[in-house]
CSV table of C-alpha atoms in Angstrom, one decimal:
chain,number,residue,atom,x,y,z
R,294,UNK,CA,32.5,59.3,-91.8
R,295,UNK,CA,31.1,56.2,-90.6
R,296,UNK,CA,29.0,56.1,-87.5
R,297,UNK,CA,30.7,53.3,-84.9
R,298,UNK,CA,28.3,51.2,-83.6
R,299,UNK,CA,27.1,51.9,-79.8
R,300,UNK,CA,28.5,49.0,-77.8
R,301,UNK,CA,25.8,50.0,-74.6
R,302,UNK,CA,22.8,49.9,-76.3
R,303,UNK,CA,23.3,46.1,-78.3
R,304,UNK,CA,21.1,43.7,-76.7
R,305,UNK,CA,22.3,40.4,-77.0
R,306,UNK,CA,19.7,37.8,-78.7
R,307,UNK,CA,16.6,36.9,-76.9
R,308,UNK,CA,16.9,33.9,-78.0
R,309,UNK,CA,19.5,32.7,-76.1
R,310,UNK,CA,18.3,33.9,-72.7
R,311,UNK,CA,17.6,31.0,-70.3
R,312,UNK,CA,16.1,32.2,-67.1
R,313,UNK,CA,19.7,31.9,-65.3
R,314,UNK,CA,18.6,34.7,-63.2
R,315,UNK,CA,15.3,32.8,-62.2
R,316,UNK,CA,17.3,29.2,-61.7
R,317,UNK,CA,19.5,31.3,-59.5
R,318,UNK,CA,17.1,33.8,-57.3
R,319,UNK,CA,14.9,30.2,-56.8
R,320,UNK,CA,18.3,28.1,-55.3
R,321,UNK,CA,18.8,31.2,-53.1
R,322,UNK,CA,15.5,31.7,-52.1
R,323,UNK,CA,15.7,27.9,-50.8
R,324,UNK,CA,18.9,28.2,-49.2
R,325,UNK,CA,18.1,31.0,-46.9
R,326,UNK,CA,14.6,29.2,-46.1
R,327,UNK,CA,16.5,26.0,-45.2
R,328,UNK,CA,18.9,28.3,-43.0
R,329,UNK,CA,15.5,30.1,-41.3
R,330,UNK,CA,14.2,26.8,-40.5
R,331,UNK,CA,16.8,25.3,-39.2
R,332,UNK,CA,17.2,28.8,-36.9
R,333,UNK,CA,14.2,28.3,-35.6
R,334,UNK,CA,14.4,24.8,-34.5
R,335,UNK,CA,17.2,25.6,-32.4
R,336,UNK,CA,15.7,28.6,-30.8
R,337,UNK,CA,12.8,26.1,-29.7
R,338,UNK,CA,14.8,23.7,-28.8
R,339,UNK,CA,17.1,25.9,-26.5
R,340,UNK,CA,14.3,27.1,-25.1
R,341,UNK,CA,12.8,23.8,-24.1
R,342,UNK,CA,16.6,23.3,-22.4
R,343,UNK,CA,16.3,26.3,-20.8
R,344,UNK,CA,13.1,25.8,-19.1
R,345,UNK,CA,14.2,22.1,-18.3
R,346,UNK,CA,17.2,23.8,-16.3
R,347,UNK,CA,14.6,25.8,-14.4
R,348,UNK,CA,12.7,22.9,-13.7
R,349,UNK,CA,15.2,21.2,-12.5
R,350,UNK,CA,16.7,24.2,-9.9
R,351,UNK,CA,13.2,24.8,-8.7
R,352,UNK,CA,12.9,20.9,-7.9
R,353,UNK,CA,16.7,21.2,-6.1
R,354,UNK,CA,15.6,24.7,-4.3
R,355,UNK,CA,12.2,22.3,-2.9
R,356,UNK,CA,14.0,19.3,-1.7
R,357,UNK,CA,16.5,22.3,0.1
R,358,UNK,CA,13.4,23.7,1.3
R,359,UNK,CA,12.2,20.2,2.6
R,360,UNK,CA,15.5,19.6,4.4
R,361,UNK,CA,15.9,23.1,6.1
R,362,UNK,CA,12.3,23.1,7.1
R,363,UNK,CA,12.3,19.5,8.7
R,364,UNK,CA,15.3,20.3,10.7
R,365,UNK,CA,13.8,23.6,11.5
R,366,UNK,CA,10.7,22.3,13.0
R,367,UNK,CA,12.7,20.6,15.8
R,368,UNK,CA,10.1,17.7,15.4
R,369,UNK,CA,12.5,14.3,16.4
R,370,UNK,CA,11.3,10.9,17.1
R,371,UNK,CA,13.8,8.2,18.6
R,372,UNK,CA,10.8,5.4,18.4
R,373,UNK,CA,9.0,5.9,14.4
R,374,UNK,CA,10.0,8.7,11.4
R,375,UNK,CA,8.6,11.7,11.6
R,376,UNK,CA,6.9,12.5,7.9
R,377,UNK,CA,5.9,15.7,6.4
R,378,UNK,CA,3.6,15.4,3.9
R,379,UNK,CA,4.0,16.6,-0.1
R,380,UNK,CA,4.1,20.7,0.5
R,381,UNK,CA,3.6,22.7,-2.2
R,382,UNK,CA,5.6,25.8,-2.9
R,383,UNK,CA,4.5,29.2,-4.9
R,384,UNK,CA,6.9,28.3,-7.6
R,385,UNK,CA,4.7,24.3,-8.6
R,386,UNK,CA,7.4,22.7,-7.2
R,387,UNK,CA,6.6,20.4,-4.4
R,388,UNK,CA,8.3,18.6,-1.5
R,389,UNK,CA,8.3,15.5,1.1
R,390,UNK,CA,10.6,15.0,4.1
R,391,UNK,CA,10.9,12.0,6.1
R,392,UNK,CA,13.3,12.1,9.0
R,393,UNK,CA,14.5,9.2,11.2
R,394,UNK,CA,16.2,7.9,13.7
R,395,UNK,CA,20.0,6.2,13.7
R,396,UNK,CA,21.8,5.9,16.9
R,397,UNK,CA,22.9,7.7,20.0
R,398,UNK,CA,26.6,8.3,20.5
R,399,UNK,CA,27.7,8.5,23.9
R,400,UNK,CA,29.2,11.9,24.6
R,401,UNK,CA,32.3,11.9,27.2
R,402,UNK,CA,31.4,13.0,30.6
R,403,UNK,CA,33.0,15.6,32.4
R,404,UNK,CA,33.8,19.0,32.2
R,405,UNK,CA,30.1,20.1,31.9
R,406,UNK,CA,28.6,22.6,34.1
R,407,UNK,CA,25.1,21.1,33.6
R,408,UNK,CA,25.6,18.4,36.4
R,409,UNK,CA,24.3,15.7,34.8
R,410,UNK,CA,25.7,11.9,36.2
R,411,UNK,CA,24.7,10.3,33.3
R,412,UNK,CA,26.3,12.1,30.9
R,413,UNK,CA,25.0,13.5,27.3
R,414,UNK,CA,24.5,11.7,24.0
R,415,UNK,CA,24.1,12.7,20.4
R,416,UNK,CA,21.7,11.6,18.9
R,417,UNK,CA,21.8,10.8,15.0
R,418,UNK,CA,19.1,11.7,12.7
R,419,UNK,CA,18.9,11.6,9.3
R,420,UNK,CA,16.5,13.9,6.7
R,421,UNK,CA,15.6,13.0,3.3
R,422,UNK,CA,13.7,15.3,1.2
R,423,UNK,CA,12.3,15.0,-2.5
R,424,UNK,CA,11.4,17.9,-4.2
R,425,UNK,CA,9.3,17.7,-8.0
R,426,UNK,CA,8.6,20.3,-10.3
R,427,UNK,CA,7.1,20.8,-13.8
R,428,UNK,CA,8.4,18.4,-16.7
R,429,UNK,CA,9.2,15.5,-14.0
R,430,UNK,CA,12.1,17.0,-12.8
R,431,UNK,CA,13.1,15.5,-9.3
R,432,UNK,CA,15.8,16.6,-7.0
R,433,UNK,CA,16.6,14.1,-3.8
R,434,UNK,CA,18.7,15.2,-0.4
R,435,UNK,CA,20.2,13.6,2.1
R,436,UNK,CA,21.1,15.8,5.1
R,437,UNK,CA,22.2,13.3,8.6
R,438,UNK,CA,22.3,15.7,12.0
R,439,UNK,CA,23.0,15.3,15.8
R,440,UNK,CA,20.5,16.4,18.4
R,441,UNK,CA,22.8,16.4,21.9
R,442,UNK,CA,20.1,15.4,25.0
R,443,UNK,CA,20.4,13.5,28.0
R,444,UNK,CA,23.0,10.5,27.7
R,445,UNK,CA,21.7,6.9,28.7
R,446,UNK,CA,20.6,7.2,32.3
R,447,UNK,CA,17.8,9.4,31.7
R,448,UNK,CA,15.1,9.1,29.1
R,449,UNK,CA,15.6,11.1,25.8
């Protein structure tokens, strides 16, 4: 009986090997370092974004600031503006107000239990605050009020 030959153990010629596998690994190996790179560029770049959007909502929360604090201080000139000087805040950020005057409006007398003859007036201001924070971001508001005080026959 003849002995059939073992089809798992023949080696094909070593000859005609190429280094496929090598060729291969080596275009894989580039491909997934292509696709890390470009992974890590837009992580970094997503963060930059995201620190320019906080940037940006801590100069917008500073020019708020600079608004409600200008009002708040009650501080009103009809004759020159009334300027707060660049404030800082704990965040960086940093804001100016300058508040001046527009007009008084005559308010209709009548029906007011102060007693005044003249009358009462409303008296326009308007606020405008810049706030700045890191990377140059900038945030401007505009915020016009009335201040009601003695109408035009007394001195406001």
């Amino acid at each position: 009986m003849r002995p059939t030959p073992n089809t798992t153990t023949a080696r094909p010629d070593p000859c005609r090997e190429r280094g496929a596998a090598l060729v291969t690994s080596l275009i894989l190996l580039l491909i997934l370092t292509l696709v890390a790179i470009s992974g890590m560029n837009t992580a970094t770049l997503e963060l930059v974004m995201a620190g320019n959007t906080q940037f940006q909502e801590n100069a917008f929360q500073a020019a708020e600031t600079g608004v409600d604090r200008a009002i708040a201080s009650r501080n009103f000139s009809t004759v020159n503006p009334v300027v707060v000087p660049v404030t800082a805040m704990p965040n960086g950020a940093t804001f100016q107000t300058a508040t001046t005057y527009r007009e008084a409006t005559a308010v209709p007398t009548g029906g007011f239990s102060m007693g005044l003859e003249s009358g009462f007036a409303a008296y326009h201001f308007d606020t405008r605050a810049q706030g700045q924070a890191q990377r140059n971001a900038a945030s401007t508001h505009n915020q016009s009020f009335y201040v009601v005080g003695p109408g035009a026959g007394s001195n406001p």
